Amino acid sequence: MYHIIMDNFTGKYCVVTYGCQMNLHESEKLAGILEDLGFTRIDNENNADIVVFNTCCIRENAEKKAEGNIGALKRIKRNKKDMIIAVGGCMTQQAGYADKLIKEFPFIDIVFGTHNLENFAEMLTERLENKKHVVKVDEKEGKIIEGTKKTRSSFPNGWVNITYGCNNFCTYCIVPYVRGRERSRAPEAILDECKQLLDAGYKEITLLGQNVNSYGQDLKTVDFAELIERISALDGDFRLRFMTNHPKDLNEKMVKAIAESPKTTRSVHLPVQAGSDRILKLMNRHYTRAEYLDKVALLRKYMPDIAITTDIMVGFPTETDEDFNDTVSLVKQVGFAGAFTFVYSPRTGTPAAKMAGQIPEEVSKERIMGLIDLQNGINRAQSKSYLGKETEILCEGFDEKKNKFLGRDTYGRMAYFDGKDLIGKFVNVKITKAGGISLYGELVSVKQ
Ligand code: SAH
Ligand code: SF4
Ligand code: F3S
């Protein structure tokens, strides 16, 4: 059926992704569905027969970017009437957004919510048969659907979902509204997927969840620590990573399991968001500055060399200079191995968007610049300490611009080096030059 319909097309698809790793992985599922239907991948959306936008709405600029790119296809579609344009992902899941989207961009063919991704093939058929818009945005999450084919694009790393959704309702965050309640995937399904990846030669597994530490709370038969132990017991030379951790749920049992695993990397992403207790409370993060620092100390007790990275937000409603200075002092105190910094962006429907005391953009901009400068200095100092040392890297890819291979060490530090045929291999690299956060070095040996 699909193939007969698809014969009308030249059969090229393009999935354009915005947002987090979760979305990147979901685009791998969309690619799997489309390839199953007979489409082949093309990277330029203007030349595709079907374009799927997998969107993000975490901050306003993510939405603006997607809307701009969708709008740009209007002109292309005018000369290419058969082109199918589909929009899915977090943006479409916001209340009333699907209708607004169709009104603003009537040339869109399909709008689907985050809970409807697995049914993309049926939506496409419906669209091709009825020649109308197809809009499917279920308000509530359904049961986890297993077995969706994936066309992965991140070898030698394989993403593996362990939870979907989020129950935390941080007051600034749209995710719980667009991804639904937290659901943990059955451990057997996770282990099966990990095994398949390892059998296919993947060398790194990254477990994905909005809060991986609360994995299993709904299943009640397994927790995150046990999951780490079970995956770590799988045969093979591979690295195990996971994101994102939530400081309120990371506990000693988990830290021990991470420390004792022969596979986990020595890097942990532990978003702090802010260093002021007053702001953390307003954010509904469920930890204080002191409790966050206790979690850092716990990680360092079991893994003294652990590299801790973080997310930080500036300009949350009512943030004073004093609050911001608490963030600055925390950054200095912890010595993060990297930090993603964001200016707070009000999201309609979240409690923070209605709070009094929204911070002017100029103030937030100035604060974030100060923070970036500070973290850059920390990164530079940490990079310099690598000079002359050897570090084991998993080669992840080739950078065309730099004309060098690249990969990360166990601390998550990126390094560039010359060589031949290295993707998916563990290599030793001697660091000869330290950039801001990246390193440059010479290939010493390749692990066989
Ligand atoms: N579940 C993860 C992260 C989800 S979003 C966690 O809890 O850590 C990734 C990051 O985006 C967050 O850590 C936060 O720093 C940032 N973010 C989320 N909502 C935002 C908003 N409204 N404005 C600016 N940054 C935001
Ligand atoms: Fe958003 Fe908080 Fe959930 Fe992370 S934990 S996704 S920041 S609500
Ligand atoms: Fe991810 Fe953006 Fe959705 S960060 S969960 S794609 S809102």
CSV table of C-alpha atoms and ligand atoms in Angstrom, one decimal:
chain,number,residue,atom,x,y,z
A,1,MET,CA,0.0,0.0,0.0
A,2,TYR,CA,2.6,2.5,1.1
A,3,HIS,CA,4.9,1.5,-1.7
A,4,ILE,CA,2.3,2.0,-4.4
A,5,ILE,CA,1.7,5.5,-3.0
A,6,MET,CA,5.3,6.2,-2.6
A,7,ASP,CA,5.9,5.4,-6.3
A,8,ASN,CA,4.3,8.8,-7.0
A,9,PHE,CA,7.3,10.4,-5.3
A,10,THR,CA,11.0,10.4,-5.9
A,11,GLY,CA,11.0,9.2,-2.3
A,12,LYS,CA,13.5,11.4,-0.5
A,13,TYR,CA,13.0,12.4,3.2
A,14,CYS,CA,14.6,14.9,5.4
A,15,VAL,CA,14.1,15.1,9.2
A,16,VAL,CA,15.1,18.5,10.7
A,17,THR,CA,15.7,18.2,14.4
A,18,TYR,CA,15.7,20.9,17.2
A,19,GLY,CA,16.3,20.5,20.9
A,20,CYS,CA,17.7,17.8,23.1
A,21,GLN,CA,19.2,14.3,22.7
A,22,MET,CA,15.8,12.9,23.3
A,23,ASN,CA,14.6,14.6,20.2
A,24,LEU,CA,17.6,13.6,18.2
A,25,HIS,CA,16.8,10.0,19.1
A,26,GLU,CA,13.2,10.4,18.2
A,27,SER,CA,14.3,11.7,14.8
A,28,GLU,CA,16.1,8.3,14.5
A,29,LYS,CA,12.8,6.7,15.0
A,30,LEU,CA,11.1,8.9,12.4
A,31,ALA,CA,13.9,8.1,10.0
A,32,GLY,CA,13.4,4.4,10.7
A,33,ILE,CA,9.6,4.7,10.0
A,34,LEU,CA,10.3,6.6,6.7
A,35,GLU,CA,12.9,4.2,5.5
A,36,ASP,CA,10.6,1.3,6.2
A,37,LEU,CA,8.1,3.0,3.9
A,38,GLY,CA,10.7,3.1,1.1
A,39,PHE,CA,12.0,6.7,1.4
A,40,THR,CA,15.7,7.4,1.3
A,41,ARG,CA,17.5,10.1,3.3
A,42,ILE,CA,18.6,13.5,1.9
A,43,ASP,CA,20.1,16.3,4.0
A,44,ASN,CA,18.7,19.3,2.2
A,45,GLU,CA,15.1,19.9,3.1
A,46,ASN,CA,14.5,21.9,-0.1
A,47,ASN,CA,15.1,18.9,-2.3
A,48,ALA,CA,13.1,16.4,-0.2
A,49,ASP,CA,9.7,15.0,-1.0
A,50,ILE,CA,8.8,14.8,2.6
A,51,VAL,CA,10.2,17.0,5.3
A,52,VAL,CA,9.5,16.3,9.0
A,53,PHE,CA,10.3,19.1,11.5
A,54,ASN,CA,10.9,17.6,14.9
A,55,THR,CA,10.6,20.6,17.1
A,56,CYS,CA,11.5,21.9,20.6
A,57,CYS,CA,9.9,24.6,22.7
A,58,ILE,CA,12.2,24.7,25.7
A,59,ARG,CA,13.0,28.4,25.0
A,60,GLU,CA,11.5,31.0,22.7
A,61,ASN,CA,14.5,31.0,20.4
A,62,ALA,CA,14.1,27.2,19.7
A,63,GLU,CA,10.5,27.9,18.6
A,64,LYS,CA,11.4,31.0,16.5
A,65,LYS,CA,14.1,29.0,14.7
A,66,ALA,CA,11.7,26.1,13.8
A,67,GLU,CA,8.9,28.5,12.7
A,68,GLY,CA,11.4,30.4,10.5
A,69,ASN,CA,12.6,27.2,8.8
A,70,ILE,CA,9.0,26.0,8.3
A,71,GLY,CA,8.0,29.4,6.9
A,72,ALA,CA,10.9,29.2,4.4
A,73,LEU,CA,9.4,26.1,2.8
A,74,LYS,CA,6.3,28.0,1.7
A,75,ARG,CA,8.1,29.3,-1.4
A,76,ILE,CA,9.6,25.9,-2.2
A,77,LYS,CA,6.3,24.1,-1.9
A,78,ARG,CA,4.6,26.6,-4.3
A,79,ASN,CA,6.7,25.1,-7.1
A,80,LYS,CA,6.6,21.6,-5.7
A,81,LYS,CA,3.0,20.9,-4.9
A,82,ASP,CA,3.5,17.2,-3.9
A,83,MET,CA,5.9,18.0,-1.2
A,84,ILE,CA,4.7,16.8,2.2
A,85,ILE,CA,5.5,18.9,5.2
A,86,ALA,CA,5.0,17.4,8.7
A,87,VAL,CA,5.6,19.1,12.0
A,88,GLY,CA,6.0,17.1,15.2
A,89,GLY,CA,7.8,17.3,18.5
A,90,CYS,CA,7.4,19.3,21.7
A,91,MET,CA,6.2,22.6,20.0
A,92,THR,CA,3.1,21.0,18.6
A,93,GLN,CA,2.1,19.5,21.9
A,94,GLN,CA,1.5,22.9,23.6
A,95,ALA,CA,-2.2,23.7,24.2
A,96,GLY,CA,-3.8,25.2,21.1
A,97,TYR,CA,-0.6,25.3,19.2
A,98,ALA,CA,-1.5,22.8,16.4
A,99,ASP,CA,-4.4,25.0,15.2
A,100,LYS,CA,-2.3,28.1,15.4
A,101,LEU,CA,0.4,26.4,13.3
A,102,ILE,CA,-2.0,25.3,10.6
A,103,LYS,CA,-3.5,28.8,10.5
A,104,GLU,CA,-0.2,30.5,10.2
A,105,PHE,CA,1.3,27.9,7.8
A,106,PRO,CA,-1.6,26.4,5.9
A,107,PHE,CA,0.8,24.6,3.6
A,108,ILE,CA,1.7,22.1,6.4
A,109,ASP,CA,0.2,18.7,5.7
A,110,ILE,CA,0.6,16.8,9.0
A,111,VAL,CA,0.9,18.0,12.6
A,112,PHE,CA,1.6,15.3,15.2
A,113,GLY,CA,2.3,15.5,18.9
A,114,THR,CA,5.0,13.8,21.0
A,115,HIS,CA,2.6,11.1,22.0
A,116,ASN,CA,1.8,10.3,18.3
A,117,LEU,CA,5.2,9.8,16.8
A,118,GLU,CA,5.0,6.0,16.5
A,119,ASN,CA,1.8,6.4,14.3
A,120,PHE,CA,3.5,8.6,11.7
A,121,ALA,CA,3.1,6.0,8.9
A,122,GLU,CA,-0.6,5.9,9.4
A,123,MET,CA,-0.9,9.7,9.4
A,124,LEU,CA,1.1,9.9,6.2
A,125,THR,CA,-1.2,7.3,4.5
A,126,GLU,CA,-4.2,9.3,5.7
A,127,ARG,CA,-2.9,12.5,4.3
A,128,LEU,CA,-2.1,10.9,0.9
A,129,GLU,CA,-5.6,9.3,0.7
A,130,ASN,CA,-7.7,12.2,1.9
A,131,LYS,CA,-5.6,15.1,0.7
A,132,LYS,CA,-6.5,17.1,3.8
A,133,HIS,CA,-4.5,18.3,6.8
A,134,VAL,CA,-3.9,15.5,9.3
A,135,VAL,CA,-3.7,16.7,12.9
A,136,LYS,CA,-3.0,14.2,15.7
A,137,VAL,CA,-2.0,15.6,19.0
A,138,ASP,CA,-3.1,13.3,21.9
A,139,GLU,CA,-3.4,15.3,25.1
A,140,LYS,CA,-2.4,12.3,27.3
A,141,GLU,CA,0.5,10.0,27.0
A,142,GLY,CA,-0.3,6.4,26.1
A,143,LYS,CA,1.6,3.2,27.0
A,144,ILE,CA,5.2,2.9,25.9
A,145,ILE,CA,5.3,1.5,22.4
A,146,GLU,CA,8.2,-0.9,21.8
A,147,GLY,CA,9.7,-2.1,18.5
A,148,THR,CA,9.7,1.1,16.4
A,149,LYS,CA,12.4,0.7,13.8
A,150,LYS,CA,15.3,3.2,14.2
A,151,THR,CA,17.7,4.4,11.6
A,152,ARG,CA,20.6,5.5,13.8
A,153,SER,CA,22.9,8.3,12.8
A,154,SER,CA,25.2,8.5,15.8
A,155,PHE,CA,27.5,5.5,15.5
A,156,PRO,CA,29.5,4.5,17.6
A,157,ASN,CA,27.1,6.0,20.2
A,158,GLY,CA,23.6,4.5,20.5
A,159,TRP,CA,20.9,6.4,22.4
A,160,VAL,CA,18.6,4.3,24.5
A,161,ASN,CA,15.5,5.7,26.2
A,162,ILE,CA,15.0,4.6,29.8
A,163,THR,CA,12.2,7.0,30.8
A,164,TYR,CA,9.8,9.2,28.9
A,165,GLY,CA,8.1,12.3,30.3
A,166,CYS,CA,8.8,14.2,33.6
A,167,ASN,CA,7.0,14.5,36.9
A,168,ASN,CA,9.1,17.3,38.4
A,169,PHE,CA,7.3,20.5,37.2
A,170,CYS,CA,10.2,22.9,37.7
A,171,THR,CA,8.3,26.1,37.5
A,172,TYR,CA,10.1,27.5,34.4
A,173,CYS,CA,9.9,24.3,32.4
A,174,ILE,CA,7.5,23.3,29.6
A,175,VAL,CA,8.7,19.6,29.4
A,176,PRO,CA,6.2,18.0,31.8
A,177,TYR,CA,3.4,19.7,29.8
A,178,VAL,CA,4.6,18.5,26.4
A,179,ARG,CA,6.0,15.1,27.3
A,180,GLY,CA,3.5,13.9,29.8
A,181,ARG,CA,4.1,12.0,33.1
A,182,GLU,CA,7.2,9.9,33.7
A,183,ARG,CA,7.1,6.4,32.4
A,184,SER,CA,9.9,3.9,32.8
A,185,ARG,CA,10.7,1.5,30.1
A,186,ALA,CA,10.9,-2.2,31.1
A,187,PRO,CA,14.4,-3.2,32.0
A,188,GLU,CA,14.2,-6.2,29.6
A,189,ALA,CA,13.4,-3.9,26.7
A,190,ILE,CA,16.4,-1.7,27.6
A,191,LEU,CA,18.8,-4.6,28.0
A,192,ASP,CA,17.7,-6.1,24.7
A,193,GLU,CA,18.3,-2.8,22.9
A,194,CYS,CA,21.7,-2.4,24.5
A,195,LYS,CA,22.6,-6.0,23.5
A,196,GLN,CA,21.5,-5.3,19.9
A,197,LEU,CA,23.7,-2.2,19.8
A,198,LEU,CA,26.7,-4.0,21.2
A,199,ASP,CA,26.2,-6.9,18.7
A,200,ALA,CA,26.1,-4.3,15.9
A,201,GLY,CA,29.5,-2.9,17.1
A,202,TYR,CA,28.4,0.2,19.0
A,203,LYS,CA,31.0,1.3,21.6
A,204,GLU,CA,29.0,3.7,23.7
A,205,ILE,CA,25.5,3.6,25.1
A,206,THR,CA,23.8,6.7,26.4
A,207,LEU,CA,20.7,6.2,28.5
A,208,LEU,CA,18.2,8.9,28.0
A,209,GLY,CA,15.6,10.3,30.4
A,210,GLN,CA,14.6,13.8,31.7
A,211,ASN,CA,15.6,12.5,35.1
A,212,VAL,CA,17.4,9.2,34.8
A,213,ASN,CA,17.7,8.9,38.6
A,214,SER,CA,14.0,8.4,39.1
A,215,TYR,CA,14.0,5.5,36.7
A,216,GLY,CA,11.9,2.6,38.0
A,217,GLN,CA,9.9,4.6,40.6
A,218,ASP,CA,6.7,3.6,38.7
A,219,LEU,CA,7.8,0.0,38.0
A,220,LYS,CA,8.8,-0.6,41.7
A,221,THR,CA,10.8,-3.7,40.7
A,222,VAL,CA,14.1,-2.0,39.6
A,223,ASP,CA,15.9,1.3,40.2
A,224,PHE,CA,18.5,3.2,38.4
A,225,ALA,CA,21.4,1.7,40.3
A,226,GLU,CA,20.3,-1.8,39.4
A,227,LEU,CA,19.8,-0.9,35.8
A,228,ILE,CA,23.4,0.4,35.7
A,229,GLU,CA,24.6,-2.8,37.2
A,230,ARG,CA,22.7,-4.9,34.7
A,231,ILE,CA,23.8,-3.0,31.7
A,232,SER,CA,27.4,-3.0,32.9
A,233,ALA,CA,27.4,-6.7,33.2
A,234,LEU,CA,26.9,-7.0,29.4
A,235,ASP,CA,29.8,-8.4,27.4
A,236,GLY,CA,32.0,-6.1,25.3
A,237,ASP,CA,34.3,-3.2,25.4
A,238,PHE,CA,31.9,-0.2,25.7
A,239,ARG,CA,31.2,3.0,27.5
A,240,LEU,CA,28.0,3.7,29.4
A,241,ARG,CA,26.7,7.2,29.8
A,242,PHE,CA,23.4,8.6,30.9
A,243,MET,CA,21.6,11.9,31.1
A,244,THR,CA,20.1,13.9,32.7
A,245,ASN,CA,20.7,13.5,36.4
A,246,HIS,CA,18.5,15.3,38.9
A,247,PRO,CA,20.3,16.3,42.2
A,248,LYS,CA,17.2,15.6,44.3
A,249,ASP,CA,17.1,11.9,43.2
A,250,LEU,CA,20.8,11.0,42.8
A,251,ASN,CA,21.6,8.9,45.9
A,252,GLU,CA,24.5,7.0,47.4
A,253,LYS,CA,23.4,3.6,46.0
A,254,MET,CA,23.4,5.1,42.5
A,255,VAL,CA,26.8,6.8,43.0
A,256,LYS,CA,28.3,3.5,44.2
A,257,ALA,CA,26.8,1.6,41.2
A,258,ILE,CA,28.3,4.2,38.9
A,259,ALA,CA,31.7,4.1,40.6
A,260,GLU,CA,31.8,0.3,40.7
A,261,SER,CA,30.7,-0.2,37.1
A,262,PRO,CA,33.5,-1.1,34.7
A,263,LYS,CA,31.7,0.6,31.9
A,264,THR,CA,30.4,4.0,33.1
A,265,THR,CA,32.4,7.1,32.0
A,266,ARG,CA,33.9,9.4,34.6
A,267,SER,CA,31.6,12.2,33.7
A,268,VAL,CA,28.2,13.2,35.1
A,269,HIS,CA,25.8,15.9,34.0
A,270,LEU,CA,24.2,17.3,37.1
A,271,PRO,CA,22.2,20.4,36.3
A,272,VAL,CA,22.2,22.9,39.2
A,273,GLN,CA,20.2,25.8,37.5
A,274,ALA,CA,21.0,28.4,40.3
A,275,GLY,CA,23.2,28.9,43.3
A,276,SER,CA,20.7,30.8,45.5
A,277,ASP,CA,18.4,28.9,47.8
A,278,ARG,CA,15.7,31.5,47.3
A,279,ILE,CA,15.7,31.0,43.5
A,280,LEU,CA,16.0,27.2,43.8
A,281,LYS,CA,12.9,27.2,45.9
A,282,LEU,CA,11.0,29.4,43.4
A,283,MET,CA,12.1,27.0,40.7
A,284,ASN,CA,10.7,24.0,42.6
A,285,ARG,CA,14.0,22.1,42.3
A,286,HIS,CA,13.6,20.3,45.6
A,287,TYR,CA,17.2,20.9,46.8
A,288,THR,CA,19.2,23.7,48.4
A,289,ARG,CA,22.6,24.9,47.4
A,290,ALA,CA,24.1,22.9,50.4
A,291,GLU,CA,22.3,19.8,49.3
A,292,TYR,CA,23.6,20.2,45.7
A,293,LEU,CA,27.1,20.6,47.1
A,294,ASP,CA,26.6,17.4,49.2
A,295,LYS,CA,25.8,15.5,46.0
A,296,VAL,CA,28.9,16.8,44.4
A,297,ALA,CA,30.9,15.7,47.4
A,298,LEU,CA,29.2,12.3,47.3
A,299,LEU,CA,30.2,11.8,43.6
A,300,ARG,CA,33.8,12.9,44.4
A,301,LYS,CA,34.0,10.6,47.5
A,302,TYR,CA,33.5,7.6,45.3
A,303,MET,CA,35.1,9.0,42.1
A,304,PRO,CA,37.7,11.6,43.0
A,305,ASP,CA,38.4,12.4,39.4
A,306,ILE,CA,34.8,12.7,38.2
A,307,ALA,CA,34.1,15.5,35.7
A,308,ILE,CA,30.9,17.2,36.6
A,309,THR,CA,29.0,19.3,34.0
A,310,THR,CA,25.9,21.3,34.6
A,311,ASP,CA,23.1,23.5,33.3
A,312,ILE,CA,22.7,27.0,34.7
A,313,MET,CA,19.9,29.5,34.1
A,314,VAL,CA,20.2,33.3,34.7
A,315,GLY,CA,17.4,35.8,34.8
A,316,PHE,CA,14.8,33.7,36.6
A,317,PRO,CA,11.9,36.0,37.8
A,318,THR,CA,13.0,38.1,40.8
A,319,GLU,CA,16.7,37.1,40.5
A,320,THR,CA,18.7,39.8,42.2
A,321,ASP,CA,22.4,40.6,41.8
A,322,GLU,CA,22.9,38.9,45.1
A,323,ASP,CA,21.2,35.7,43.9
A,324,PHE,CA,23.3,35.8,40.7
A,325,ASN,CA,26.4,36.2,42.8
A,326,ASP,CA,25.4,33.0,44.6
A,327,THR,CA,25.4,31.2,41.3
A,328,VAL,CA,28.8,32.7,40.4
A,329,SER,CA,30.3,31.6,43.8
A,330,LEU,CA,28.9,28.1,43.3
A,331,VAL,CA,30.4,27.8,39.9
A,332,LYS,CA,33.8,28.8,41.4
A,333,GLN,CA,33.4,26.4,44.3
A,334,VAL,CA,32.5,23.3,42.2
A,335,GLY,CA,34.8,23.8,39.3
A,336,PHE,CA,32.5,22.3,36.6
A,337,ALA,CA,34.1,20.5,33.7
A,338,GLY,CA,31.6,22.3,31.5
A,339,ALA,CA,28.3,24.3,31.8
A,340,PHE,CA,25.4,25.0,29.5
A,341,THR,CA,24.2,28.4,30.3
A,342,PHE,CA,20.8,29.8,29.4
A,343,VAL,CA,18.8,33.0,29.8
A,344,TYR,CA,15.5,32.2,31.3
A,345,SER,CA,12.7,32.3,28.7
A,346,PRO,CA,9.1,32.5,29.9
A,347,ARG,CA,7.0,29.6,28.6
A,348,THR,CA,3.2,30.0,28.4
A,349,GLY,CA,1.4,27.7,30.8
A,350,THR,CA,4.3,27.4,33.3
A,351,PRO,CA,4.0,29.0,36.8
A,352,ALA,CA,7.2,31.1,36.4
A,353,ALA,CA,5.8,32.9,33.3
A,354,LYS,CA,3.1,34.4,35.5
A,355,MET,CA,5.4,35.4,38.3
A,356,ALA,CA,6.0,39.1,39.1
A,357,GLY,CA,9.5,40.4,38.7
A,358,GLN,CA,10.5,39.2,35.2
A,359,ILE,CA,14.1,40.3,34.6
A,360,PRO,CA,14.9,42.7,31.8
A,361,GLU,CA,16.8,41.1,28.9
A,362,GLU,CA,19.8,43.5,29.2
A,363,VAL,CA,20.3,42.4,32.8
A,364,SER,CA,20.1,38.7,32.0
A,365,LYS,CA,22.5,39.2,29.0
A,366,GLU,CA,25.0,40.9,31.2
A,367,ARG,CA,24.8,38.2,33.8
A,368,ILE,CA,25.1,35.4,31.3
A,369,MET,CA,28.2,37.0,29.7
A,370,GLY,CA,29.9,37.1,33.1
A,371,LEU,CA,29.1,33.5,33.7
A,372,ILE,CA,30.3,32.4,30.3
A,373,ASP,CA,33.6,34.3,30.9
A,374,LEU,CA,34.0,32.6,34.3
A,375,GLN,CA,33.3,29.1,33.0
A,376,ASN,CA,35.6,29.6,29.9
A,377,GLY,CA,38.4,30.5,32.3
A,378,ILE,CA,37.8,27.3,34.2
A,379,ASN,CA,37.6,25.2,31.0
A,380,ARG,CA,40.9,26.7,29.8
A,381,ALA,CA,42.7,25.9,33.0
A,382,GLN,CA,41.4,22.3,32.9
A,383,SER,CA,42.3,21.9,29.3
A,384,LYS,CA,45.9,23.2,30.0
A,385,SER,CA,46.3,20.5,32.7
A,386,TYR,CA,46.0,17.9,29.9
A,387,LEU,CA,49.1,19.2,28.0
A,388,GLY,CA,51.7,16.5,27.5
A,389,LYS,CA,49.4,13.8,28.9
A,390,GLU,CA,47.9,10.8,27.2
A,391,THR,CA,44.2,10.1,27.3
A,392,GLU,CA,42.0,7.4,25.9
A,393,ILE,CA,39.5,8.6,23.4
A,394,LEU,CA,36.6,6.9,21.7
A,395,CYS,CA,36.8,8.2,18.1
A,396,GLU,CA,33.3,9.4,17.2
A,397,GLY,CA,33.7,11.0,13.9
A,398,PHE,CA,35.6,13.1,11.4
A,399,ASP,CA,35.4,16.9,11.4
A,400,GLU,CA,35.4,18.0,7.7
A,401,LYS,CA,36.3,21.6,8.5
A,402,LYS,CA,39.2,20.8,10.8
A,403,ASN,CA,40.2,17.8,8.7
A,404,LYS,CA,40.7,15.8,11.8
A,405,PHE,CA,39.1,12.9,13.7
A,406,LEU,CA,37.4,13.7,17.0
A,407,GLY,CA,36.2,11.9,20.1
A,408,ARG,CA,35.9,12.2,23.8
A,409,ASP,CA,37.7,10.7,26.8
A,410,THR,CA,36.1,9.3,29.8
A,411,TYR,CA,35.8,12.8,31.3
A,412,GLY,CA,33.8,13.9,28.3
A,413,ARG,CA,36.6,16.2,27.0
A,414,MET,CA,36.7,16.5,23.2
A,415,ALA,CA,40.0,15.9,21.4
A,416,TYR,CA,41.0,16.3,17.7
A,417,PHE,CA,43.7,14.2,16.1
A,418,ASP,CA,45.0,12.9,12.7
A,419,GLY,CA,44.8,9.3,11.7
A,420,LYS,CA,43.1,6.8,9.4
A,421,ASP,CA,40.0,4.7,9.7
A,422,LEU,CA,39.4,5.4,13.3
A,423,ILE,CA,35.7,5.9,13.8
A,424,GLY,CA,34.3,3.5,16.5
A,425,LYS,CA,37.8,2.7,17.9
A,426,PHE,CA,39.4,3.4,21.2
A,427,VAL,CA,42.6,5.3,20.7
A,428,ASN,CA,45.3,6.8,22.9
A,429,VAL,CA,46.1,10.4,22.1
A,430,LYS,CA,48.9,12.6,23.5
A,431,ILE,CA,47.6,16.1,24.0
A,432,THR,CA,49.9,18.7,22.5
A,433,LYS,CA,47.6,21.8,22.3
A,434,ALA,CA,44.8,23.0,24.6
A,435,GLY,CA,41.9,25.0,23.1
A,436,GLY,CA,39.1,26.5,25.2
A,437,ILE,CA,37.3,23.4,26.0
A,438,SER,CA,38.7,21.2,23.2
A,439,LEU,CA,42.1,19.5,23.0
A,440,TYR,CA,44.4,18.7,20.1
A,441,GLY,CA,46.8,15.8,20.1
A,442,GLU,CA,48.8,13.1,18.3
A,443,LEU,CA,47.6,9.6,17.9
A,444,VAL,CA,49.8,7.3,20.0
A,445,SER,CA,48.0,3.9,19.6
A,446,VAL,CA,44.8,2.2,18.5
A,447,LYS,CA,43.2,-0.4,20.7
A,448,GLN,CA,42.5,-3.6,18.6
B,1,SAH,N1,15.5,17.3,32.4
B,1,SAH,C1,16.7,18.0,32.4
B,1,SAH,C2,16.8,19.1,31.4
B,1,SAH,C3,15.8,19.6,30.5
B,1,SAH,S1,15.9,21.0,29.6
B,1,SAH,C4,16.9,18.6,33.8
B,1,SAH,O1,16.0,18.6,34.6
B,1,SAH,O2,18.0,18.9,34.0
B,1,SAH,C5,17.6,21.4,29.6
B,1,SAH,C6,17.9,22.7,30.2
B,1,SAH,O3,17.2,23.8,29.6
B,1,SAH,C7,17.5,22.8,31.7
B,1,SAH,O4,18.4,22.2,32.5
B,1,SAH,C8,17.4,24.3,31.9
B,1,SAH,O5,18.7,24.8,32.3
B,1,SAH,C9,17.1,24.8,30.6
B,1,SAH,N2,15.7,25.3,30.5
B,1,SAH,C10,14.6,24.7,30.8
B,1,SAH,N3,13.5,25.5,30.7
B,1,SAH,C11,14.0,26.7,30.4
B,1,SAH,C12,13.4,28.0,30.2
B,1,SAH,N4,12.1,28.2,30.3
B,1,SAH,N5,14.3,29.1,29.9
B,1,SAH,C13,15.6,28.9,29.8
B,1,SAH,N6,16.2,27.7,30.0
B,1,SAH,C14,15.4,26.6,30.3
B,2,SF4,FE1,12.1,20.3,33.1
B,2,SF4,FE2,12.7,20.1,35.6
B,2,SF4,FE3,11.6,18.0,34.3
B,2,SF4,FE4,14.1,18.8,33.8
B,2,SF4,S1,13.3,18.0,35.7
B,2,SF4,S2,12.5,18.3,32.3
B,2,SF4,S3,14.0,21.0,34.1
B,2,SF4,S4,10.6,19.9,34.7
B,3,F3S,FE1,13.8,18.3,24.5
B,3,F3S,FE2,13.1,20.7,23.7
B,3,F3S,FE3,11.3,18.8,24.1
B,3,F3S,S1,14.7,20.2,25.1
B,3,F3S,S2,12.1,17.4,25.6
B,3,F3S,S3,12.9,18.8,22.6
B,3,F3S,S4,11.1,20.9,24.6
